[in-house]
Amino acid sequence: MTRLSSNWTLFYKFFIPTFWTVLIGACVVATWVMKISLFPGVSYLVFGIGLTAIYTLVLLAMYLFTLRLKRVEIDENYVYITNYFKNYRYPHQDIDFIKSPDRPLLSIATIHLKAAGSLGRKIKYLEVRGWLREFLRKNPENNISVK
């Protein structure tokens, strides 16, 4: 079995959102409870609204980009996908194509299924560059198209 997703997936999916939610969330609550501002000349109300807005926008960005990441492994017959709580197995013929962008950093690939599965129709993962193409080169009998 070949792992296609990066080990950094766990870091981006759990550590950063937990760290941000707890630490920065505590700062937001402390700002509103203690009525403090870290910048002279800025009222605590303006500071609190700004900090709350930034906190909320970063939470939304994490939801859209990091919390949707999955761990992906592949073998000769199946693609195994996990959200770290449940594991799912899809046969190769259920995969329409895999979109693998050519970006140098944080390359997020997408598996497009022919029909919606338990995790939806599109499954995103943080790919290790070249491992999918290497697997397909070694196993040419798999009919998985990469775009």
PDB file of C-alpha atoms in Angstrom:
ATOM      1  CA  MET A   1       0.000   0.000   0.000  1.00  0.00           C
ATOM      2  CA  THR A   2       1.299   3.448  -0.951  1.00  0.00           C
ATOM      3  CA  ARG A   3       0.496   6.562   1.045  1.00  0.00           C
ATOM      4  CA  LEU A   4      -0.395   9.494  -1.202  1.00  0.00           C
ATOM      5  CA  SER A   5      -1.091  12.123   1.433  1.00  0.00           C
ATOM      6  CA  SER A   6       1.541  13.944   3.415  1.00  0.00           C
ATOM      7  CA  ASN A   7       2.228  13.328   7.095  1.00  0.00           C
ATOM      8  CA  TRP A   8       1.635  17.075   7.560  1.00  0.00           C
ATOM      9  CA  THR A   9      -2.082  16.411   7.074  1.00  0.00           C
ATOM     10  CA  LEU A  10      -2.452  15.515  10.739  1.00  0.00           C
ATOM     11  CA  PHE A  11      -0.694  18.735  11.767  1.00  0.00           C
ATOM     12  CA  TYR A  12      -2.843  20.937   9.515  1.00  0.00           C
ATOM     13  CA  LYS A  13      -6.092  19.110  10.290  1.00  0.00           C
ATOM     14  CA  PHE A  14      -5.844  18.890  14.078  1.00  0.00           C
ATOM     15  CA  PHE A  15      -2.951  20.787  15.668  1.00  0.00           C
ATOM     16  CA  ILE A  16      -3.330  24.192  14.017  1.00  0.00           C
ATOM     17  CA  PRO A  17      -7.146  24.412  14.360  1.00  0.00           C
ATOM     18  CA  THR A  18      -6.995  23.267  17.996  1.00  0.00           C
ATOM     19  CA  PHE A  19      -4.152  25.642  18.808  1.00  0.00           C
ATOM     20  CA  TRP A  20      -5.868  28.589  17.090  1.00  0.00           C
ATOM     21  CA  THR A  21      -9.288  27.894  18.586  1.00  0.00           C
ATOM     22  CA  VAL A  22      -8.051  27.520  22.162  1.00  0.00           C
ATOM     23  CA  LEU A  23      -5.244  30.081  22.384  1.00  0.00           C
ATOM     24  CA  ILE A  24      -6.606  32.875  20.221  1.00  0.00           C
ATOM     25  CA  GLY A  25     -10.155  32.152  21.368  1.00  0.00           C
ATOM     26  CA  ALA A  26      -9.019  32.702  24.954  1.00  0.00           C
ATOM     27  CA  CYS A  27      -7.456  36.019  23.910  1.00  0.00           C
ATOM     28  CA  VAL A  28     -10.721  37.089  22.259  1.00  0.00           C
ATOM     29  CA  VAL A  29     -12.709  36.177  25.387  1.00  0.00           C
ATOM     30  CA  ALA A  30     -10.165  37.948  27.616  1.00  0.00           C
ATOM     31  CA  THR A  31     -10.399  41.075  25.462  1.00  0.00           C
ATOM     32  CA  TRP A  32     -14.159  41.238  25.892  1.00  0.00           C
ATOM     33  CA  VAL A  33     -14.221  40.263  29.573  1.00  0.00           C
ATOM     34  CA  MET A  34     -11.358  42.462  30.758  1.00  0.00           C
ATOM     35  CA  LYS A  35     -12.143  45.322  28.354  1.00  0.00           C
ATOM     36  CA  ILE A  36      -8.515  45.762  27.315  1.00  0.00           C
ATOM     37  CA  SER A  37      -6.789  47.039  24.190  1.00  0.00           C
ATOM     38  CA  LEU A  38      -3.182  46.273  23.320  1.00  0.00           C
ATOM     39  CA  PHE A  39      -2.777  49.440  21.275  1.00  0.00           C
ATOM     40  CA  PRO A  40      -2.798  52.919  22.834  1.00  0.00           C
ATOM     41  CA  GLY A  41      -5.453  55.182  21.378  1.00  0.00           C
ATOM     42  CA  VAL A  42      -7.673  52.306  20.246  1.00  0.00           C
ATOM     43  CA  SER A  43     -10.726  51.631  22.357  1.00  0.00           C
ATOM     44  CA  TYR A  44     -11.298  48.099  23.628  1.00  0.00           C
ATOM     45  CA  LEU A  45     -14.553  47.975  21.615  1.00  0.00           C
ATOM     46  CA  VAL A  46     -12.806  48.579  18.271  1.00  0.00           C
ATOM     47  CA  PHE A  47      -9.962  46.240  19.285  1.00  0.00           C
ATOM     48  CA  GLY A  48     -12.420  43.539  20.388  1.00  0.00           C
ATOM     49  CA  ILE A  49     -14.467  43.760  17.193  1.00  0.00           C
ATOM     50  CA  GLY A  50     -11.322  43.620  15.052  1.00  0.00           C
ATOM     51  CA  LEU A  51      -9.862  40.685  16.946  1.00  0.00           C
ATOM     52  CA  THR A  52     -13.181  38.821  16.838  1.00  0.00           C
ATOM     53  CA  ALA A  53     -13.472  39.437  13.083  1.00  0.00           C
ATOM     54  CA  ILE A  54      -9.944  38.160  12.427  1.00  0.00           C
ATOM     55  CA  TYR A  55     -10.559  35.132  14.660  1.00  0.00           C
ATOM     56  CA  THR A  56     -13.791  34.299  12.813  1.00  0.00           C
ATOM     57  CA  LEU A  57     -12.251  34.755   9.352  1.00  0.00           C
ATOM     58  CA  VAL A  58      -9.319  32.478  10.193  1.00  0.00           C
ATOM     59  CA  LEU A  59     -11.740  29.856  11.580  1.00  0.00           C
ATOM     60  CA  LEU A  60     -13.700  30.028   8.317  1.00  0.00           C
ATOM     61  CA  ALA A  61     -10.511  29.695   6.254  1.00  0.00           C
ATOM     62  CA  MET A  62      -9.413  26.692   8.323  1.00  0.00           C
ATOM     63  CA  TYR A  63     -12.804  25.067   7.802  1.00  0.00           C
ATOM     64  CA  LEU A  64     -12.626  25.597   4.053  1.00  0.00           C
ATOM     65  CA  PHE A  65      -9.015  24.528   3.571  1.00  0.00           C
ATOM     66  CA  THR A  66      -7.572  22.392   6.362  1.00  0.00           C
ATOM     67  CA  LEU A  67     -10.424  20.634   8.123  1.00  0.00           C
ATOM     68  CA  ARG A  68     -11.534  19.000   4.871  1.00  0.00           C
ATOM     69  CA  LEU A  69      -8.178  17.300   4.291  1.00  0.00           C
ATOM     70  CA  LYS A  70      -8.137  13.498   4.349  1.00  0.00           C
ATOM     71  CA  ARG A  71      -5.436  10.840   4.531  1.00  0.00           C
ATOM     72  CA  VAL A  72      -5.234   8.810   1.307  1.00  0.00           C
ATOM     73  CA  GLU A  73      -3.539   5.494   0.562  1.00  0.00           C
ATOM     74  CA  ILE A  74      -3.704   3.369  -2.554  1.00  0.00           C
ATOM     75  CA  ASP A  75      -3.000  -0.223  -3.539  1.00  0.00           C
ATOM     76  CA  GLU A  76      -3.552  -2.288  -6.688  1.00  0.00           C
ATOM     77  CA  ASN A  77      -7.347  -2.549  -6.204  1.00  0.00           C
ATOM     78  CA  TYR A  78      -8.565   0.162  -3.839  1.00  0.00           C
ATOM     79  CA  VAL A  79      -8.086   3.710  -2.644  1.00  0.00           C
ATOM     80  CA  TYR A  80      -8.293   3.991   1.150  1.00  0.00           C
ATOM     81  CA  ILE A  81      -9.446   7.306   2.579  1.00  0.00           C
ATOM     82  CA  THR A  82      -9.678   8.234   6.228  1.00  0.00           C
ATOM     83  CA  ASN A  83     -10.724  11.298   8.160  1.00  0.00           C
ATOM     84  CA  TYR A  84      -8.832   9.834  11.161  1.00  0.00           C
ATOM     85  CA  PHE A  85     -12.110   8.643  12.709  1.00  0.00           C
ATOM     86  CA  LYS A  86     -13.527   6.395   9.991  1.00  0.00           C
ATOM     87  CA  ASN A  87     -11.892   4.559   7.110  1.00  0.00           C
ATOM     88  CA  TYR A  88     -13.427   4.218   3.656  1.00  0.00           C
ATOM     89  CA  ARG A  89     -12.413   2.005   0.745  1.00  0.00           C
ATOM     90  CA  TYR A  90     -13.216   2.847  -2.854  1.00  0.00           C
ATOM     91  CA  PRO A  91     -12.412   0.574  -5.819  1.00  0.00           C
ATOM     92  CA  HIS A  92     -10.426   2.169  -8.620  1.00  0.00           C
ATOM     93  CA  GLN A  93     -13.382   2.013 -11.019  1.00  0.00           C
ATOM     94  CA  ASP A  94     -15.352   4.376  -8.698  1.00  0.00           C
ATOM     95  CA  ILE A  95     -12.751   7.121  -9.252  1.00  0.00           C
ATOM     96  CA  ASP A  96     -13.470   9.476 -12.125  1.00  0.00           C
ATOM     97  CA  PHE A  97     -10.103  11.269 -12.023  1.00  0.00           C
ATOM     98  CA  ILE A  98      -7.574  12.778  -9.640  1.00  0.00           C
ATOM     99  CA  LYS A  99      -6.732  16.447 -10.013  1.00  0.00           C
ATOM    100  CA  SER A 100      -3.144  17.057  -8.972  1.00  0.00           C
ATOM    101  CA  PRO A 101      -2.049  20.715  -9.251  1.00  0.00           C
ATOM    102  CA  ASP A 102       1.526  21.703 -10.036  1.00  0.00           C
ATOM    103  CA  ARG A 103       2.271  23.921  -7.039  1.00  0.00           C
ATOM    104  CA  PRO A 104       5.578  23.937  -5.204  1.00  0.00           C
ATOM    105  CA  LEU A 105       4.131  24.303  -1.678  1.00  0.00           C
ATOM    106  CA  LEU A 106       1.000  22.896  -0.054  1.00  0.00           C
ATOM    107  CA  SER A 107      -0.182  20.988  -3.073  1.00  0.00           C
ATOM    108  CA  ILE A 108      -3.785  19.988  -2.380  1.00  0.00           C
ATOM    109  CA  ALA A 109      -4.992  17.250  -4.721  1.00  0.00           C
ATOM    110  CA  THR A 110      -8.628  16.293  -5.254  1.00  0.00           C
ATOM    111  CA  ILE A 111     -10.075  12.855  -5.908  1.00  0.00           C
ATOM    112  CA  HIS A 112     -13.265  13.102  -7.962  1.00  0.00           C
ATOM    113  CA  LEU A 113     -15.589  10.132  -7.561  1.00  0.00           C
ATOM    114  CA  LYS A 114     -18.091   9.062 -10.214  1.00  0.00           C
ATOM    115  CA  ALA A 115     -20.873   9.001  -7.619  1.00  0.00           C
ATOM    116  CA  ALA A 116     -21.069  10.618  -4.205  1.00  0.00           C
ATOM    117  CA  GLY A 117     -19.598   8.443  -1.485  1.00  0.00           C
ATOM    118  CA  SER A 118     -19.668   8.699   2.293  1.00  0.00           C
ATOM    119  CA  LEU A 119     -17.196  11.608   2.198  1.00  0.00           C
ATOM    120  CA  GLY A 120     -18.833  13.365  -0.739  1.00  0.00           C
ATOM    121  CA  ARG A 121     -17.971  13.505  -4.403  1.00  0.00           C
ATOM    122  CA  LYS A 122     -14.698  15.435  -4.045  1.00  0.00           C
ATOM    123  CA  ILE A 123     -12.061  14.353  -1.556  1.00  0.00           C
ATOM    124  CA  LYS A 124      -9.136  16.680  -0.877  1.00  0.00           C
ATOM    125  CA  TYR A 125      -5.762  15.647   0.457  1.00  0.00           C
ATOM    126  CA  LEU A 126      -2.346  17.206   0.931  1.00  0.00           C
ATOM    127  CA  GLU A 127      -0.296  15.270  -1.571  1.00  0.00           C
ATOM    128  CA  VAL A 128       3.319  14.252  -1.542  1.00  0.00           C
ATOM    129  CA  ARG A 129       4.497  15.359  -4.941  1.00  0.00           C
ATOM    130  CA  GLY A 130       5.200  12.560  -7.375  1.00  0.00           C
ATOM    131  CA  TRP A 131       4.013   9.603  -5.309  1.00  0.00           C
ATOM    132  CA  LEU A 132       0.749   9.177  -7.235  1.00  0.00           C
ATOM    133  CA  ARG A 133       2.485   9.289 -10.599  1.00  0.00           C
ATOM    134  CA  GLU A 134       5.152   6.891  -9.316  1.00  0.00           C
ATOM    135  CA  PHE A 135       2.453   4.452  -8.184  1.00  0.00           C
ATOM    136  CA  LEU A 136       0.681   4.689 -11.552  1.00  0.00           C
ATOM    137  CA  ARG A 137       4.002   4.184 -13.374  1.00  0.00           C
ATOM    138  CA  LYS A 138       4.626   0.983 -11.393  1.00  0.00           C
ATOM    139  CA  ASN A 139       1.012  -0.196 -11.815  1.00  0.00           C
ATOM    140  CA  PRO A 140       0.004   0.660 -15.398  1.00  0.00           C
ATOM    141  CA  GLU A 141      -3.052  -1.662 -15.265  1.00  0.00           C
ATOM    142  CA  ASN A 142      -4.895   0.872 -13.066  1.00  0.00           C
ATOM    143  CA  ASN A 143      -7.172   3.089 -15.106  1.00  0.00           C
ATOM    144  CA  ILE A 144      -6.930   6.180 -12.916  1.00  0.00           C
ATOM    145  CA  SER A 145      -6.568   9.384 -14.881  1.00  0.00           C
ATOM    146  CA  VAL A 146      -4.595  12.268 -13.415  1.00  0.00           C
ATOM    147  CA  LYS A 147      -5.260  15.828 -14.493  1.00  0.00           C
TER     148      LYS A 147
END
